[in-house]
XYZ file of C-alpha atoms in Angstrom:
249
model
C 86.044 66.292 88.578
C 86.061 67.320 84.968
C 85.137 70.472 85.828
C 87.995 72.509 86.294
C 90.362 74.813 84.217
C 93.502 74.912 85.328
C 95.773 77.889 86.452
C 97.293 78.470 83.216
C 98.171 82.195 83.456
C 101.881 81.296 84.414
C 102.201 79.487 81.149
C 102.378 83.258 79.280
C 105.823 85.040 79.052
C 106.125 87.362 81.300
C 103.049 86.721 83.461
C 104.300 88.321 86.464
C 103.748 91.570 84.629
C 100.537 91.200 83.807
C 98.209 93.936 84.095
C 94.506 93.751 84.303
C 93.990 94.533 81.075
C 96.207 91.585 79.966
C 93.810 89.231 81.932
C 91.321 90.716 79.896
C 92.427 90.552 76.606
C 95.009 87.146 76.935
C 93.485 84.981 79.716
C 89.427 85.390 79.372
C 89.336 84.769 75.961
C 91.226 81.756 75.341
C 88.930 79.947 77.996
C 85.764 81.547 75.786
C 87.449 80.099 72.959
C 87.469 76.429 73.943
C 83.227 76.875 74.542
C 83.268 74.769 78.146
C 80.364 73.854 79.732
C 78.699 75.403 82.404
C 79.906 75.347 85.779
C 83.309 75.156 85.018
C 86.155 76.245 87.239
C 88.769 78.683 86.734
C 91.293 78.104 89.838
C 93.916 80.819 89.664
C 96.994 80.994 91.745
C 99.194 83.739 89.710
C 100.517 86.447 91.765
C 99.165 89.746 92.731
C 101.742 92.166 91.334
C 102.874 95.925 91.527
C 101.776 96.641 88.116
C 98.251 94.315 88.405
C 95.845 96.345 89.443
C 93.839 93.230 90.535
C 92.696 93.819 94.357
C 89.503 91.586 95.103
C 87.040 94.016 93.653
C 89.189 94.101 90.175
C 89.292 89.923 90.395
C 85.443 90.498 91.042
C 84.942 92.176 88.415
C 86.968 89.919 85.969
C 84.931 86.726 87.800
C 81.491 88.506 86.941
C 82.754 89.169 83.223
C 84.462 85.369 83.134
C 80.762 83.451 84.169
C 78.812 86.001 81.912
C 81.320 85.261 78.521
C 81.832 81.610 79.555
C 79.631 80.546 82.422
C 82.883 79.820 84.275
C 83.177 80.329 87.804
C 86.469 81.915 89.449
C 87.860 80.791 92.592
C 91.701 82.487 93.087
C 93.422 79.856 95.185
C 97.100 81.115 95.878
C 99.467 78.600 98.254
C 101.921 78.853 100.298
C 105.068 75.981 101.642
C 106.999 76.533 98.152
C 108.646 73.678 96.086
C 108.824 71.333 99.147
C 105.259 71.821 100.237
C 103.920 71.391 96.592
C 106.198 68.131 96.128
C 104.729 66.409 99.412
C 101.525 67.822 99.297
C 101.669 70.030 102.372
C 100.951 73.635 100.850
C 98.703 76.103 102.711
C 96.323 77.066 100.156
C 93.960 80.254 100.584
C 90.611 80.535 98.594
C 88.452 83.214 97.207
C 85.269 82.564 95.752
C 81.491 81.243 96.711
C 81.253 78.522 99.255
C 79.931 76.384 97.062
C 82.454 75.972 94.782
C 85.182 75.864 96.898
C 83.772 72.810 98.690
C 83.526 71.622 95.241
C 86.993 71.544 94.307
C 88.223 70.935 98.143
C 88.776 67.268 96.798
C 91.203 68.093 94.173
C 92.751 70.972 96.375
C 93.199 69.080 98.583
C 95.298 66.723 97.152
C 97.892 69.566 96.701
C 97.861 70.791 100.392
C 97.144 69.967 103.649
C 94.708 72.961 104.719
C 92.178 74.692 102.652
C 90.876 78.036 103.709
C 88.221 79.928 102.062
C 89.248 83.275 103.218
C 85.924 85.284 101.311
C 84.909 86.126 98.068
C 86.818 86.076 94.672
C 89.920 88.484 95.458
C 90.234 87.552 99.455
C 92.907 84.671 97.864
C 95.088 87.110 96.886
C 94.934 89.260 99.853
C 95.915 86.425 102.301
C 98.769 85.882 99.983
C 100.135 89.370 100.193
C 99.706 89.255 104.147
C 101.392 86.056 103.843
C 104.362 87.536 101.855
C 104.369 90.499 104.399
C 105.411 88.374 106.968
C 107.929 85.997 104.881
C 109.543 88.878 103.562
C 109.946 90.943 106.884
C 111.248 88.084 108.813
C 113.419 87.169 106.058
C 115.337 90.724 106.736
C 115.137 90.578 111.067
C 116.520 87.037 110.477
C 119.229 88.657 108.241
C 119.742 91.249 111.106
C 120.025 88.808 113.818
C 122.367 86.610 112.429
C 125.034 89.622 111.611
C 124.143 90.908 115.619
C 125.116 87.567 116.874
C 128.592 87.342 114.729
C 129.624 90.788 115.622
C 128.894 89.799 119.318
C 130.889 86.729 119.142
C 128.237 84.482 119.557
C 128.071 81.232 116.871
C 125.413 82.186 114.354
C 124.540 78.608 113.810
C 123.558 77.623 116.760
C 120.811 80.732 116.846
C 118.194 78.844 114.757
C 118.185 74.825 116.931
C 119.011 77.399 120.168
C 115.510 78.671 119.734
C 113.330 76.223 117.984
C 109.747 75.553 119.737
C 110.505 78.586 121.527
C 108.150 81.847 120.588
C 110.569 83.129 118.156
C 110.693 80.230 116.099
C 109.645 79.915 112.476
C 110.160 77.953 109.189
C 111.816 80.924 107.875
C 114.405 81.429 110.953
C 115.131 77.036 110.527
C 115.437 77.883 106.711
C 117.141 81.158 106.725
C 119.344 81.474 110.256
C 121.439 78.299 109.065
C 122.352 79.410 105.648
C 122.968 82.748 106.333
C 125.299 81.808 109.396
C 127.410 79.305 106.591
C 127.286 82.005 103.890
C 125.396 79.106 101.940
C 123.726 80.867 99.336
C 123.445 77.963 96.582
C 121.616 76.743 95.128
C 119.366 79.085 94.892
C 115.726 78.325 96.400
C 113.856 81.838 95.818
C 114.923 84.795 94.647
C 115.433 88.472 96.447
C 113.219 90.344 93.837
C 110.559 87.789 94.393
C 109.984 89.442 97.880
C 110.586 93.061 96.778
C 107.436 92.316 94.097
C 105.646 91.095 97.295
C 106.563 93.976 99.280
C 105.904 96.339 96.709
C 102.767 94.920 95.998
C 102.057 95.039 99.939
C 102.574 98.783 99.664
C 100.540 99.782 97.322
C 97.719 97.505 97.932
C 97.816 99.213 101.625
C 97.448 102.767 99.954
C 94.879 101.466 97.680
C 92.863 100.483 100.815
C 94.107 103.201 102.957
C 95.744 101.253 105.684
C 99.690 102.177 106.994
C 102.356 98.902 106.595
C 105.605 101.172 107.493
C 106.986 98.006 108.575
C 106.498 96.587 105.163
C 107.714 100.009 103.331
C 110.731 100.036 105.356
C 111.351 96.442 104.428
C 110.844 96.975 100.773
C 113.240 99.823 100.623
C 115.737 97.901 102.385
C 114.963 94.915 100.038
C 115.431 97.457 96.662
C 118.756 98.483 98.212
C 120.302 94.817 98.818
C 118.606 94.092 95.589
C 120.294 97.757 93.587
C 123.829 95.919 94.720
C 123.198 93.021 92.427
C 121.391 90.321 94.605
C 117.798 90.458 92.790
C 118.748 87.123 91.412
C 120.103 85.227 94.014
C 118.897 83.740 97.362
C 117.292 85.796 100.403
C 119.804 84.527 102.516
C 122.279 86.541 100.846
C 120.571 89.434 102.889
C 122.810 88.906 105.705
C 125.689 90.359 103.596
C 123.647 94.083 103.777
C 124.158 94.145 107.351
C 127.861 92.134 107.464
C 128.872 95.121 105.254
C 126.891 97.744 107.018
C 129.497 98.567 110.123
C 132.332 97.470 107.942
């Protein structure tokens, strides 16, 4: 369209510990520096974080200040499917930001993913996403859970995830993770365990923030900080069925 700025926050070191102050003081100004014209798009999809103080209000605030400095408009547009939905297309992407301007970049978004939901204003994006991560990352540890109940029982771990696919229990995550986890096959290495304690945590506090109660969430982040304290924060989730393989041991 020749009308968009792209996501560039992940190109800074360390952008997953940005604060808002660092979208402030590193991001805003180097699109004020290039002097685009108006109604230009800023389409972010960089994480929500522990440290970022950036709930929709905060990214509100930071759009308002963006189309005042620049006259560039902010949509946040975070996705979902990871490296194999990006690389056929089929990501899940969730959009914050006018109406308008979402249906104006739906033709380049969509090129990226197969669904496009404008979830609210500039900040709902990110939400979704941490909902989104809520669920990944708790299923990720009752998949771990199941597939340690079913060895100890004597029942064959692999056969758990094609025993109960289409069924209600089914999910990409239990195809992904049940079959890994029940071969001990934790390379290479897809995503990475403190990846979902940053979602959790970010869960958490976002929940206090807004005053609503995720104990399942807290429960799973604390169980994700432990498997992650006994040196798994770099290695694959599936490694998670070790913390309960161990557990009764």
């Amino acid at each position: 369209l020749g009308e968009i700025v792209g996501a560039f926050i992940r190109t800074r070191p360390g952008y997953e510990d940005m604060t808002e102050d660092d979208v402030r003081e590193w991001a805003i100004p180097r699109i004020a520096r290039y002097k685009v014209p108006k109604r230009v798009f800023f389409v972010d999809d960089f994480p929500m974080t522990p440290s970022m103080k950036v709930q929709k209000f905060k990214l509100r605030e930071m759009a308002a200040e963006l189309e005042a400095r620049c006259g560039v408009r902010w949509v946040d547009a975070p996705v979902s499917g990871g490296t194999p939905g990006a690389e056929s297309g089929s990501l899940a992407i969730m959009a914050g930001g006018r109406a308008a301007d979402i249906e104006r970049l739906r033709p380049v978004l969509s090129r990226l993913g197969q669904r496009l939901t404008r979830m609210g204003e500039v900040g709902a994006g990110q939400v979704t996403k941490v909902c989104n991560q809520m669920i990944v990352a708790c299923n990720a540890l009752v998949i771990a859970e199941v597939v340690a109940l079913a060895e100890r029982a004597g029942v064959d771990a692999s056969l758990v995830a094609p025993a109960l696919a289409g069924g209600f229990a089914d999910s990409k995550p239990l195809q992904i993770l049940a079959p890994q986890m029940a071969e001990s096959r934790y390379e290479p290495v897809k995503w990475h365990v403190r990846t979902l304690l940053k979602d959790l945590d970010t869960a958490v506090k976002l929940s206090r923030e807004q005053g609503a109660a995720t104990p399942m969430s807290g429960l799973a982040a604390q169980l994700m900080r432990l498997h992650g304290s006994q040196g798994y924060l770099e290695r694959d989730p599936a490694t998670l069925v070790e913390q309960y393989r161990t557990a009764v041991e």
